[in-house]
Coordinates of C-alpha atoms and ligand atoms in Angstrom, one line a residue:
M197 CA -53.5 -40.3 -104.8
Q198 CA -51.2 -43.0 -105.1
P199 CA -47.2 -42.3 -105.1
P200 CA -46.5 -42.1 -109.1
S201 CA -44.3 -45.1 -110.4
A202 CA -40.7 -44.2 -111.9
S203 CA -42.4 -43.5 -115.2
G204 CA -45.2 -42.1 -113.8
E205 CA -43.0 -39.4 -112.1
R206 CA -41.2 -38.5 -115.3
K207 CA -44.4 -38.1 -117.0
Y208 CA -45.6 -35.7 -114.2
L209 CA -42.4 -33.8 -114.7
E210 CA -42.6 -33.4 -118.6
L211 CA -46.3 -32.5 -117.6
R212 CA -45.1 -29.7 -115.6
D213 CA -42.3 -28.5 -117.8
Q214 CA -44.4 -28.6 -120.8
A215 CA -47.1 -26.3 -118.8
T216 CA -44.3 -23.8 -117.6
R217 CA -42.9 -23.4 -121.4
T218 CA -46.4 -22.8 -122.7
A219 CA -47.3 -20.4 -119.9
S220 CA -44.2 -18.5 -120.4
L221 CA -45.1 -17.9 -124.2
I222 CA -48.6 -17.1 -123.3
K223 CA -47.2 -14.3 -120.7
E224 CA -44.5 -13.3 -123.5
K225 CA -46.7 -12.8 -126.1
A226 CA -49.7 -10.9 -124.1
R227 CA -47.6 -8.5 -123.1
D228 CA -47.6 -6.2 -126.1
D229 CA -50.5 -8.2 -128.2
I230 CA -54.2 -8.9 -128.0
V231 CA -54.8 -12.5 -127.1
L232 CA -57.9 -14.5 -129.0
L233 CA -59.2 -17.2 -126.8
A234 CA -61.5 -19.8 -128.7
T235 CA -63.1 -22.2 -126.4
H236 CA -65.7 -25.1 -127.2
F237 CA -69.3 -24.5 -126.3
D238 CA -70.0 -27.2 -123.7
A239 CA -69.9 -27.2 -120.5
D240 CA -66.1 -28.4 -120.0
G241 CA -65.7 -25.9 -122.9
I242 CA -67.2 -23.0 -121.0
S243 CA -65.4 -24.0 -117.7
A244 CA -62.0 -24.3 -119.8
G245 CA -62.8 -20.5 -121.2
S246 CA -63.7 -19.0 -117.8
I247 CA -60.4 -20.4 -116.4
M248 CA -58.3 -19.1 -119.1
L249 CA -60.1 -15.8 -119.4
S250 CA -59.8 -15.3 -115.6
A251 CA -55.9 -16.1 -115.8
L252 CA -55.2 -14.0 -118.6
N253 CA -57.4 -11.1 -117.1
R254 CA -54.9 -11.4 -113.9
L255 CA -51.6 -11.3 -116.0
P256 CA -53.0 -8.7 -117.2
A257 CA -53.7 -9.1 -120.8
L258 CA -56.3 -7.9 -123.5
T259 CA -58.2 -10.7 -124.4
H260 CA -60.8 -11.4 -127.2
L261 CA -63.1 -14.3 -126.3
R262 CA -64.8 -16.7 -129.0
V263 CA -66.8 -19.5 -127.9
I264 CA -67.0 -22.3 -130.8
D265 CA -69.0 -25.1 -131.5
R266 CA -66.6 -26.8 -133.8
I267 CA -63.6 -26.4 -136.0
D268 CA -63.7 -26.2 -139.9
E269 CA -61.8 -24.0 -142.3
K270 CA -64.3 -21.2 -142.7
I271 CA -64.5 -20.8 -138.5
L272 CA -60.5 -20.9 -138.5
E273 CA -60.7 -18.3 -141.4
D274 CA -63.0 -16.0 -139.3
I275 CA -60.4 -16.3 -136.3
E276 CA -57.8 -15.6 -138.7
Q277 CA -59.5 -12.0 -139.8
I278 CA -59.5 -11.0 -136.0
Q279 CA -56.5 -9.3 -135.0
S280 CA -54.3 -11.1 -132.4
G281 CA -50.7 -12.0 -131.8
L282 CA -51.7 -15.1 -129.9
V283 CA -54.5 -17.4 -130.4
I284 CA -55.3 -19.9 -127.5
F285 CA -57.5 -22.7 -128.0
T286 CA -59.0 -24.7 -124.9
D287 CA -60.8 -27.7 -125.1
I288 CA -60.9 -27.7 -128.7
G289 CA -58.2 -28.1 -131.5
S290 CA -56.4 -31.2 -130.9
G291 CA -58.2 -33.0 -133.7
Y292 CA -57.4 -30.4 -136.4
L293 CA -54.1 -29.7 -136.0
D294 CA -53.7 -29.7 -139.4
I295 CA -56.1 -27.1 -140.6
I296 CA -55.2 -25.1 -137.7
S297 CA -51.3 -24.7 -138.6
K298 CA -52.1 -24.3 -142.0
I299 CA -54.9 -21.4 -141.9
L300 CA -53.3 -19.8 -138.7
R301 CA -49.8 -20.2 -139.9
N302 CA -48.9 -16.5 -139.3
R303 CA -49.9 -16.8 -135.6
D304 CA -48.6 -18.1 -132.3
I305 CA -51.1 -20.7 -131.3
V306 CA -51.5 -22.7 -127.8
I307 CA -53.9 -25.6 -127.8
A308 CA -54.9 -26.6 -124.3
D309 CA -56.8 -29.6 -125.1
H310 CA -58.0 -33.1 -124.2
H311 CA -59.4 -34.5 -127.3
Q312 CA -57.7 -37.1 -129.1
P313 CA -54.7 -35.5 -131.3
L314 CA -54.9 -36.1 -135.0
G315 CA -52.3 -34.2 -137.6
D316 CA -49.2 -32.5 -137.4
P317 CA -48.6 -29.6 -134.4
V318 CA -46.3 -27.3 -136.9
G319 CA -45.6 -24.4 -135.1
V320 CA -48.1 -25.1 -132.3
H321 CA -47.7 -25.1 -128.9
H322 CA -49.7 -28.3 -128.4
F323 CA -50.5 -28.7 -124.7
N324 CA -52.6 -32.1 -125.0
T325 CA -52.3 -34.3 -121.9
H326 CA -52.4 -37.5 -124.4
I327 CA -49.4 -36.7 -125.8
L328 CA -47.5 -37.2 -122.2
G329 CA -49.1 -40.4 -121.7
F330 CA -52.4 -39.1 -119.7
N331 CA -55.9 -40.7 -120.8
G332 CA -57.7 -37.4 -121.7
S333 CA -61.2 -39.3 -122.1
E334 CA -60.9 -40.3 -118.2
E335 CA -58.5 -38.5 -116.3
I336 CA -58.4 -34.7 -117.1
S337 CA -61.0 -32.5 -119.0
G338 CA -60.2 -29.4 -121.3
A339 CA -61.2 -27.2 -118.2
G340 CA -58.4 -29.3 -116.4
T341 CA -55.9 -28.8 -119.0
A342 CA -56.6 -25.2 -119.0
Y343 CA -56.2 -25.1 -115.0
L344 CA -52.9 -26.7 -115.4
L345 CA -51.6 -23.6 -117.6
A346 CA -53.3 -21.3 -115.7
K347 CA -51.6 -22.6 -112.4
A348 CA -48.3 -22.5 -114.6
L349 CA -49.1 -18.6 -115.3
D350 CA -49.5 -18.0 -111.5
S351 CA -49.8 -20.5 -108.5
R352 CA -52.6 -18.3 -107.3
N353 CA -54.6 -19.4 -109.7
A354 CA -55.1 -22.4 -107.9
D355 CA -58.3 -20.7 -106.9
L356 CA -60.0 -21.3 -110.2
S357 CA -59.5 -25.0 -109.5
P358 CA -63.4 -25.6 -108.7
M359 CA -64.0 -24.6 -112.4
A360 CA -61.9 -27.2 -113.2
I361 CA -64.3 -29.7 -111.6
V362 CA -67.1 -28.5 -112.9
G363 CA -65.7 -28.9 -116.5
A364 CA -64.7 -32.5 -115.7
L365 CA -68.4 -33.3 -114.2
G366 CA -69.5 -31.9 -117.5
D367 CA -67.6 -34.3 -119.8
Q368 CA -68.9 -37.0 -117.2
Q369 CA -65.3 -38.0 -116.0
D370 CA -66.5 -38.9 -112.4
K371 CA -66.4 -42.4 -113.5
A372 CA -63.9 -43.9 -110.5
A373 CA -65.5 -45.7 -107.8
K374 CA -68.5 -44.1 -106.3
R375 CA -68.8 -41.3 -108.9
G376 CA -65.1 -40.1 -108.0
F377 CA -62.3 -38.7 -110.3
K378 CA -58.8 -40.3 -111.2
G379 CA -55.4 -39.6 -112.3
L380 CA -55.0 -35.7 -113.1
N381 CA -58.7 -34.9 -112.2
S382 CA -58.0 -36.6 -108.6
E383 CA -54.9 -34.0 -108.0
I384 CA -57.1 -31.1 -109.4
L385 CA -59.7 -31.9 -107.0
K386 CA -57.0 -31.8 -104.1
D387 CA -56.2 -28.6 -104.7
A388 CA -59.8 -27.4 -104.6
V389 CA -60.3 -29.3 -101.4
D390 CA -57.0 -28.0 -99.8
S391 CA -58.0 -24.3 -100.7
R392 CA -61.4 -25.2 -98.9
L393 CA -63.2 -24.5 -102.0
I394 CA -64.9 -27.7 -102.7
E395 CA -66.2 -30.2 -99.9
V396 CA -66.7 -33.9 -101.2
K397 CA -69.3 -36.1 -99.6
Q398 CA -70.7 -39.4 -100.2
D399 CA -74.8 -39.1 -100.8
L400 CA -77.4 -39.3 -103.0
I401 CA -76.7 -38.0 -106.5
F402 CA -79.9 -36.6 -107.5
F403 CA -80.3 -33.4 -109.8
G404 CA -81.2 -30.5 -107.4
R405 CA -80.5 -32.2 -104.2
Q406 CA -79.9 -28.7 -102.4
T407 CA -82.8 -26.7 -104.5
R408 CA -85.6 -28.8 -105.5
P409 CA -88.5 -30.9 -104.0
V410 CA -87.6 -34.2 -103.4
H411 CA -89.9 -35.9 -106.1
R412 CA -88.6 -33.2 -108.5
A413 CA -84.9 -33.8 -108.1
I414 CA -85.7 -37.8 -108.5
A415 CA -87.5 -36.6 -111.7
S416 CA -85.1 -34.2 -113.0
T417 CA -82.4 -36.9 -112.6
T418 CA -81.1 -38.2 -116.1
D419 CA -77.8 -39.7 -115.2
P420 CA -78.4 -42.3 -114.4
F421 CA -81.6 -42.7 -116.4
L422 CA -84.6 -44.3 -114.0
P423 CA -87.1 -45.6 -116.8
G424 CA -90.4 -44.9 -115.2
L425 CA -89.1 -42.3 -113.0
S426 CA -86.9 -39.9 -114.9
G427 CA -89.2 -36.9 -115.9
E428 CA -92.1 -38.4 -114.2
E429 CA -93.0 -36.4 -111.4
D430 CA -96.3 -37.7 -110.3
R431 CA -94.9 -41.3 -110.2
C432 CA -91.9 -39.8 -108.2
L433 CA -94.4 -38.5 -105.6
A434 CA -96.2 -41.9 -105.4
L435 CA -92.7 -43.2 -104.8
L436 CA -92.1 -41.2 -101.9
D437 CA -95.2 -42.3 -100.2
A438 CA -94.7 -45.4 -100.7
A439 CA -91.4 -45.1 -99.0
S440 CA -93.3 -43.0 -96.2
V441 CA -91.1 -39.8 -96.8
P442 CA -93.3 -36.6 -95.9
T443 CA -92.5 -34.3 -98.9
K444 CA -93.0 -31.3 -97.1
I445 CA -92.6 -29.4 -93.5
E446 CA -95.3 -27.2 -93.0
D447 CA -95.7 -25.5 -96.2
R448 CA -91.8 -26.0 -97.3
W449 CA -91.0 -28.7 -99.8
R450 CA -88.1 -30.7 -98.5
T451 CA -85.0 -31.3 -100.7
I452 CA -82.7 -34.2 -100.4
S453 CA -80.6 -32.5 -98.3
D454 CA -83.3 -32.3 -95.6
L455 CA -84.0 -36.2 -95.5
S456 CA -82.6 -38.1 -92.6
L457 CA -80.1 -41.3 -93.7
D458 CA -83.0 -43.4 -93.0
E459 CA -85.4 -42.0 -95.2
K460 CA -82.8 -41.8 -98.1
Q461 CA -82.2 -45.5 -97.9
R462 CA -85.9 -46.0 -98.0
I463 CA -85.8 -44.2 -101.2
V464 CA -83.1 -46.1 -102.8
E465 CA -85.0 -49.5 -101.5
K466 CA -88.1 -48.3 -103.2
I467 CA -86.0 -47.3 -106.3
V468 CA -84.4 -50.7 -106.6
A469 CA -87.8 -52.6 -106.5
H470 CA -89.1 -50.3 -109.0
I471 CA -86.2 -51.0 -111.5
I472 CA -86.2 -54.7 -110.7
S473 CA -90.1 -54.7 -111.2
L474 CA -89.2 -53.7 -115.2
N475 CA -87.1 -56.5 -115.4
L476 CA -84.0 -54.0 -115.5
K477 CA -80.9 -54.8 -113.4
G478 CA -81.1 -52.9 -110.0
E479 CA -77.4 -52.2 -109.9
I480 CA -77.8 -49.0 -112.1
V481 CA -79.0 -47.6 -108.7
M482 CA -75.8 -47.9 -107.4
D483 CA -74.9 -44.9 -109.6
L484 CA -77.0 -42.7 -107.6
I485 CA -75.0 -42.9 -104.6
G486 CA -71.7 -41.3 -104.6
S487 CA -69.3 -38.4 -104.2
V488 CA -71.0 -35.0 -104.1
Y489 CA -68.8 -31.8 -104.7
S490 CA -70.1 -28.7 -103.2
L491 CA -68.6 -25.4 -103.9
L492 CA -68.3 -23.8 -100.6
R493 CA -68.1 -19.9 -101.8
E494 CA -71.5 -20.3 -103.4
D495 CA -74.8 -20.1 -101.7
P496 CA -76.4 -23.2 -100.4
G497 CA -79.8 -23.3 -102.1
T498 CA -78.4 -22.1 -105.6
S499 CA -77.6 -24.5 -108.5
L500 CA -74.0 -23.2 -108.3
R501 CA -73.4 -24.4 -105.1
D502 CA -73.6 -28.2 -106.3
A503 CA -70.8 -28.8 -109.2
R504 CA -72.9 -31.3 -111.1
E505 CA -75.6 -28.8 -111.4
F506 CA -73.1 -25.9 -112.2
A507 CA -72.0 -27.8 -115.0
T508 CA -75.9 -28.7 -116.6
L509 CA -76.3 -24.8 -116.2
L510 CA -73.0 -24.2 -118.4
N511 CA -73.8 -26.8 -120.7
A512 CA -77.5 -25.3 -121.3
C513 CA -76.1 -22.0 -121.9
G514 CA -73.7 -23.1 -124.6
R515 CA -76.4 -25.4 -126.3
M516 CA -79.3 -22.6 -126.3
N517 CA -76.8 -20.1 -128.0
R518 CA -76.1 -18.4 -124.8
A519 CA -72.6 -19.3 -124.1
A520 CA -71.5 -15.7 -123.1
L521 CA -73.5 -15.9 -120.4
G522 CA -72.1 -19.3 -119.3
I523 CA -68.8 -17.8 -119.6
A524 CA -70.0 -14.6 -117.3
I525 CA -71.0 -17.0 -114.7
G526 CA -67.7 -18.9 -115.0
V527 CA -65.7 -16.0 -114.4
G528 CA -67.7 -15.2 -111.4
D529 CA -70.8 -13.0 -112.4
R530 CA -74.1 -13.8 -109.8
G531 CA -77.0 -12.1 -109.5
D532 CA -78.7 -11.1 -113.3
S533 CA -76.6 -13.5 -114.7
Y534 CA -77.7 -16.6 -112.5
K535 CA -81.2 -15.7 -113.0
A536 CA -80.6 -15.2 -116.3
A537 CA -79.1 -18.5 -116.8
Q538 CA -81.8 -20.3 -114.7
E539 CA -84.0 -19.1 -117.6
V540 CA -82.0 -20.6 -120.0
Y541 CA -81.8 -24.0 -118.4
A542 CA -85.6 -24.2 -118.0
Q543 CA -85.9 -23.4 -121.9
Y544 CA -83.1 -26.1 -122.3
K545 CA -84.8 -28.3 -120.3
T546 CA -88.5 -28.0 -122.4
T547 CA -86.8 -28.1 -125.9
L548 CA -85.1 -31.2 -124.9
S549 CA -88.1 -33.1 -123.4
K550 CA -89.9 -31.6 -126.7
Y551 CA -86.9 -33.8 -128.9
M552 CA -87.5 -37.0 -126.9
N553 CA -91.2 -37.0 -127.0
W554 CA -90.6 -36.3 -130.8
I555 CA -88.3 -39.3 -131.0
A556 CA -90.8 -41.7 -129.0
T557 CA -93.5 -40.9 -130.9
S558 CA -92.5 -40.4 -134.4
P559 CA -91.5 -44.0 -136.0
N560 CA -89.7 -42.1 -138.7
A561 CA -87.2 -40.3 -136.6
M562 CA -85.6 -43.4 -135.8
R563 CA -83.8 -46.3 -137.7
R564 CA -82.3 -49.4 -135.3
G565 CA -79.5 -51.3 -136.5
R566 CA -78.0 -54.3 -135.0
H567 CA -75.2 -52.0 -133.3
V568 CA -76.6 -48.5 -134.0
V569 CA -79.5 -46.2 -133.5
I570 CA -79.8 -43.5 -135.7
V571 CA -82.2 -40.6 -135.1
N572 CA -82.5 -38.3 -138.2
G573 CA -83.3 -34.8 -136.4
N574 CA -83.2 -33.0 -139.7
G575 CA -85.9 -30.1 -139.4
V576 CA -86.4 -30.8 -135.7
I577 CA -83.3 -31.1 -133.9
D578 CA -81.3 -27.7 -133.5
E579 CA -77.7 -28.1 -134.4
N580 CA -76.2 -27.1 -131.1
M581 CA -78.4 -29.7 -129.5
T582 CA -77.6 -33.1 -131.2
G583 CA -75.2 -33.7 -128.7
A584 CA -77.3 -33.5 -125.8
V585 CA -80.2 -35.4 -127.3
S586 CA -77.4 -38.2 -128.3
S587 CA -76.2 -38.6 -124.7
L588 CA -79.9 -38.3 -123.4
V589 CA -81.0 -41.4 -125.9
S590 CA -77.6 -43.2 -124.8
S591 CA -77.9 -43.3 -121.2
S592 CA -81.8 -43.5 -121.5
N593 CA -80.9 -47.2 -122.4
L594 CA -84.3 -47.6 -123.9
F595 CA -82.8 -49.3 -127.4
G596 CA -79.6 -51.4 -125.4
D597 CA -76.2 -51.4 -125.9
K598 CA -75.9 -49.4 -129.0
V599 CA -74.0 -46.7 -130.4
T600 CA -76.3 -43.6 -130.6
I601 CA -76.0 -41.3 -133.8
V602 CA -78.0 -38.2 -133.9
T603 CA -78.1 -36.4 -137.1
T604 CA -79.4 -32.8 -138.2
V605 CA -78.8 -30.3 -141.0
T606 CA -77.0 -27.2 -139.9
A607 CA -77.5 -23.3 -140.8
S608 CA -75.1 -23.4 -143.3
G609 CA -76.6 -26.5 -144.9
D610 CA -74.0 -29.3 -143.7
A611 CA -74.7 -32.5 -141.9
K612 CA -73.9 -32.9 -138.6
V613 CA -73.6 -36.1 -136.7
S614 CA -73.1 -36.4 -133.0
T615 CA -72.4 -40.2 -131.8
R616 CA -72.3 -41.9 -128.1
A617 CA -71.0 -45.2 -127.3
T618 CA -71.3 -47.0 -124.1
E619 CA -68.8 -47.8 -121.4
R620 CA -69.0 -51.7 -122.4
L621 CA -68.7 -50.8 -126.0
V622 CA -65.6 -49.1 -125.3
E623 CA -64.5 -51.8 -123.3
K624 CA -65.1 -54.0 -126.8
G625 CA -63.1 -51.5 -129.1
V626 CA -65.4 -49.0 -130.1
N627 CA -63.4 -45.4 -130.3
L628 CA -65.6 -43.1 -131.7
G629 CA -63.1 -40.3 -131.8
K630 CA -60.9 -42.3 -134.1
T631 CA -63.4 -43.6 -136.5
L632 CA -65.0 -40.2 -137.0
Q633 CA -61.5 -38.7 -137.2
S634 CA -60.7 -41.2 -140.1
L635 CA -64.1 -41.5 -141.7
A636 CA -65.0 -37.8 -142.0
P637 CA -62.1 -36.8 -144.5
R638 CA -63.3 -39.7 -146.7
H639 CA -66.6 -37.6 -147.4
S640 CA -65.1 -34.2 -147.3
G641 CA -65.7 -33.4 -143.6
V642 CA -63.9 -33.1 -140.4
G643 CA -64.8 -35.2 -137.1
G644 CA -63.2 -36.4 -134.1
G645 CA -63.8 -36.3 -130.2
H646 CA -63.5 -39.1 -127.6
A647 CA -63.5 -42.8 -127.8
I648 CA -67.1 -42.8 -125.9
A649 CA -68.5 -39.5 -127.5
A650 CA -67.6 -37.7 -130.9
G651 CA -69.0 -35.7 -133.5
A652 CA -68.5 -34.9 -137.1
T653 CA -69.6 -32.3 -139.9
I654 CA -69.8 -33.5 -143.7
P655 CA -71.7 -32.1 -146.5
K656 CA -75.1 -32.9 -146.8
I657 CA -75.1 -34.8 -149.7
E658 CA -72.3 -37.4 -148.3
L659 CA -74.7 -38.0 -145.4
E660 CA -76.3 -41.5 -146.4
R661 CA -72.8 -42.7 -147.3
F662 CA -71.3 -41.8 -144.3
L663 CA -73.7 -43.3 -142.3
T664 CA -73.3 -46.7 -144.2
E665 CA -70.0 -46.9 -143.5
L666 CA -69.9 -45.8 -140.0
E667 CA -72.3 -48.4 -139.4
S668 CA -70.5 -50.8 -141.0
S669 CA -67.4 -50.0 -139.2
I670 CA -69.0 -50.4 -135.9
E671 CA -70.4 -53.7 -136.8
G672 CA -67.2 -54.7 -137.9
L673 CA -65.6 -54.1 -134.4
L674 CA -68.4 -55.6 -132.5
D675 CA -69.6 -58.6 -135.0
Ligands
MN104 MN1 -64.2 -31.6 -123.2

């Protein structure tokens, strides 16, 4: 970390100051009242909730936990019905300040979030790094924000730092050179490395690098998406053969971590050649080499040892309606919880590939505009999976550099919209979080998020008009 500049220094002091103030409020309220913790259901949210729950349990505090997929008036009214003196939101809330302060006006409220703020935080203790001048989309996650508060509650909570790294990876914030972190995330990583909880190495970033046979690890990798290899185990086997990399030693499958440097290099060369043969740019392969984060207290050979895989497991739990299982793992449960989470992950993969096949084979599932791809998942895609599908379609780059929009209808009959941009589109000025924040209320809905990834929920009857306006507002930015 570079020495902070003069204004940087003040920014850091203010951050610490605000964390300390928010932490004392939490301590004071938790002494004689129930705390309600509400966290977002994605990998970052589950990590954030786990960090905050661990910190509250250590106070000790009596905590009631809710994992939520969104905020709207109904969810807040439910929360209002639960007896508690303090409501803490993690990884969600900043985009909904007005309805939160209105509906929960009789409560003390803490919001620890990194999403783009909207509205007036009346009576809310708003701990959002954006406000203090830190870019929440790039340099700190919801889990990181929760971690800063946890550390302000008790410096011994520094042992929760690995979960903040898991959360940041869940939100794909490893965007500095060689899949590294920047800003506050790198400070948190320093905590984890200094306490010997995480080790960082430069290596091939394939999914399951310590747990899966090499060909399956390559086939399971979708970030970056490797056309012709992602999801194609047979082709990955053929590639290993062509690279003269043995897949087994005696009867045991080898994993990426068993390979020599030379073997890894041969694999990379073959992948580059394969990508170029498809007329694609070989550079995406560079994203396969970079920082690998190992959680040193986890068993080698389990998918919790690798922080990226840990995040993927939590993400699967959230998306498959098993968020509580994710929290159990996040606060340290192993054994049966770990086994159950692996089963959930397998189901999640099956579900996701079913959706991807459906998109690939149903001409009516999708509409392509100049700058958008719209997938209409009504009746097919589960409401909790739209974000995952949208990320996968976007990272697959099958439709070029476009904004991906995935819609479906929720159990309560609303339309849910998940959007993803690419880094290049964000550089050109696309800010999906801001766009959905301003557009959704005009259609009686709510929306928001990050520049690169955002979502909205609106009445179903408004969907077509909403999509038309969304598309033309993106066109307005890019044309
Ligand atoms: Mn987040």
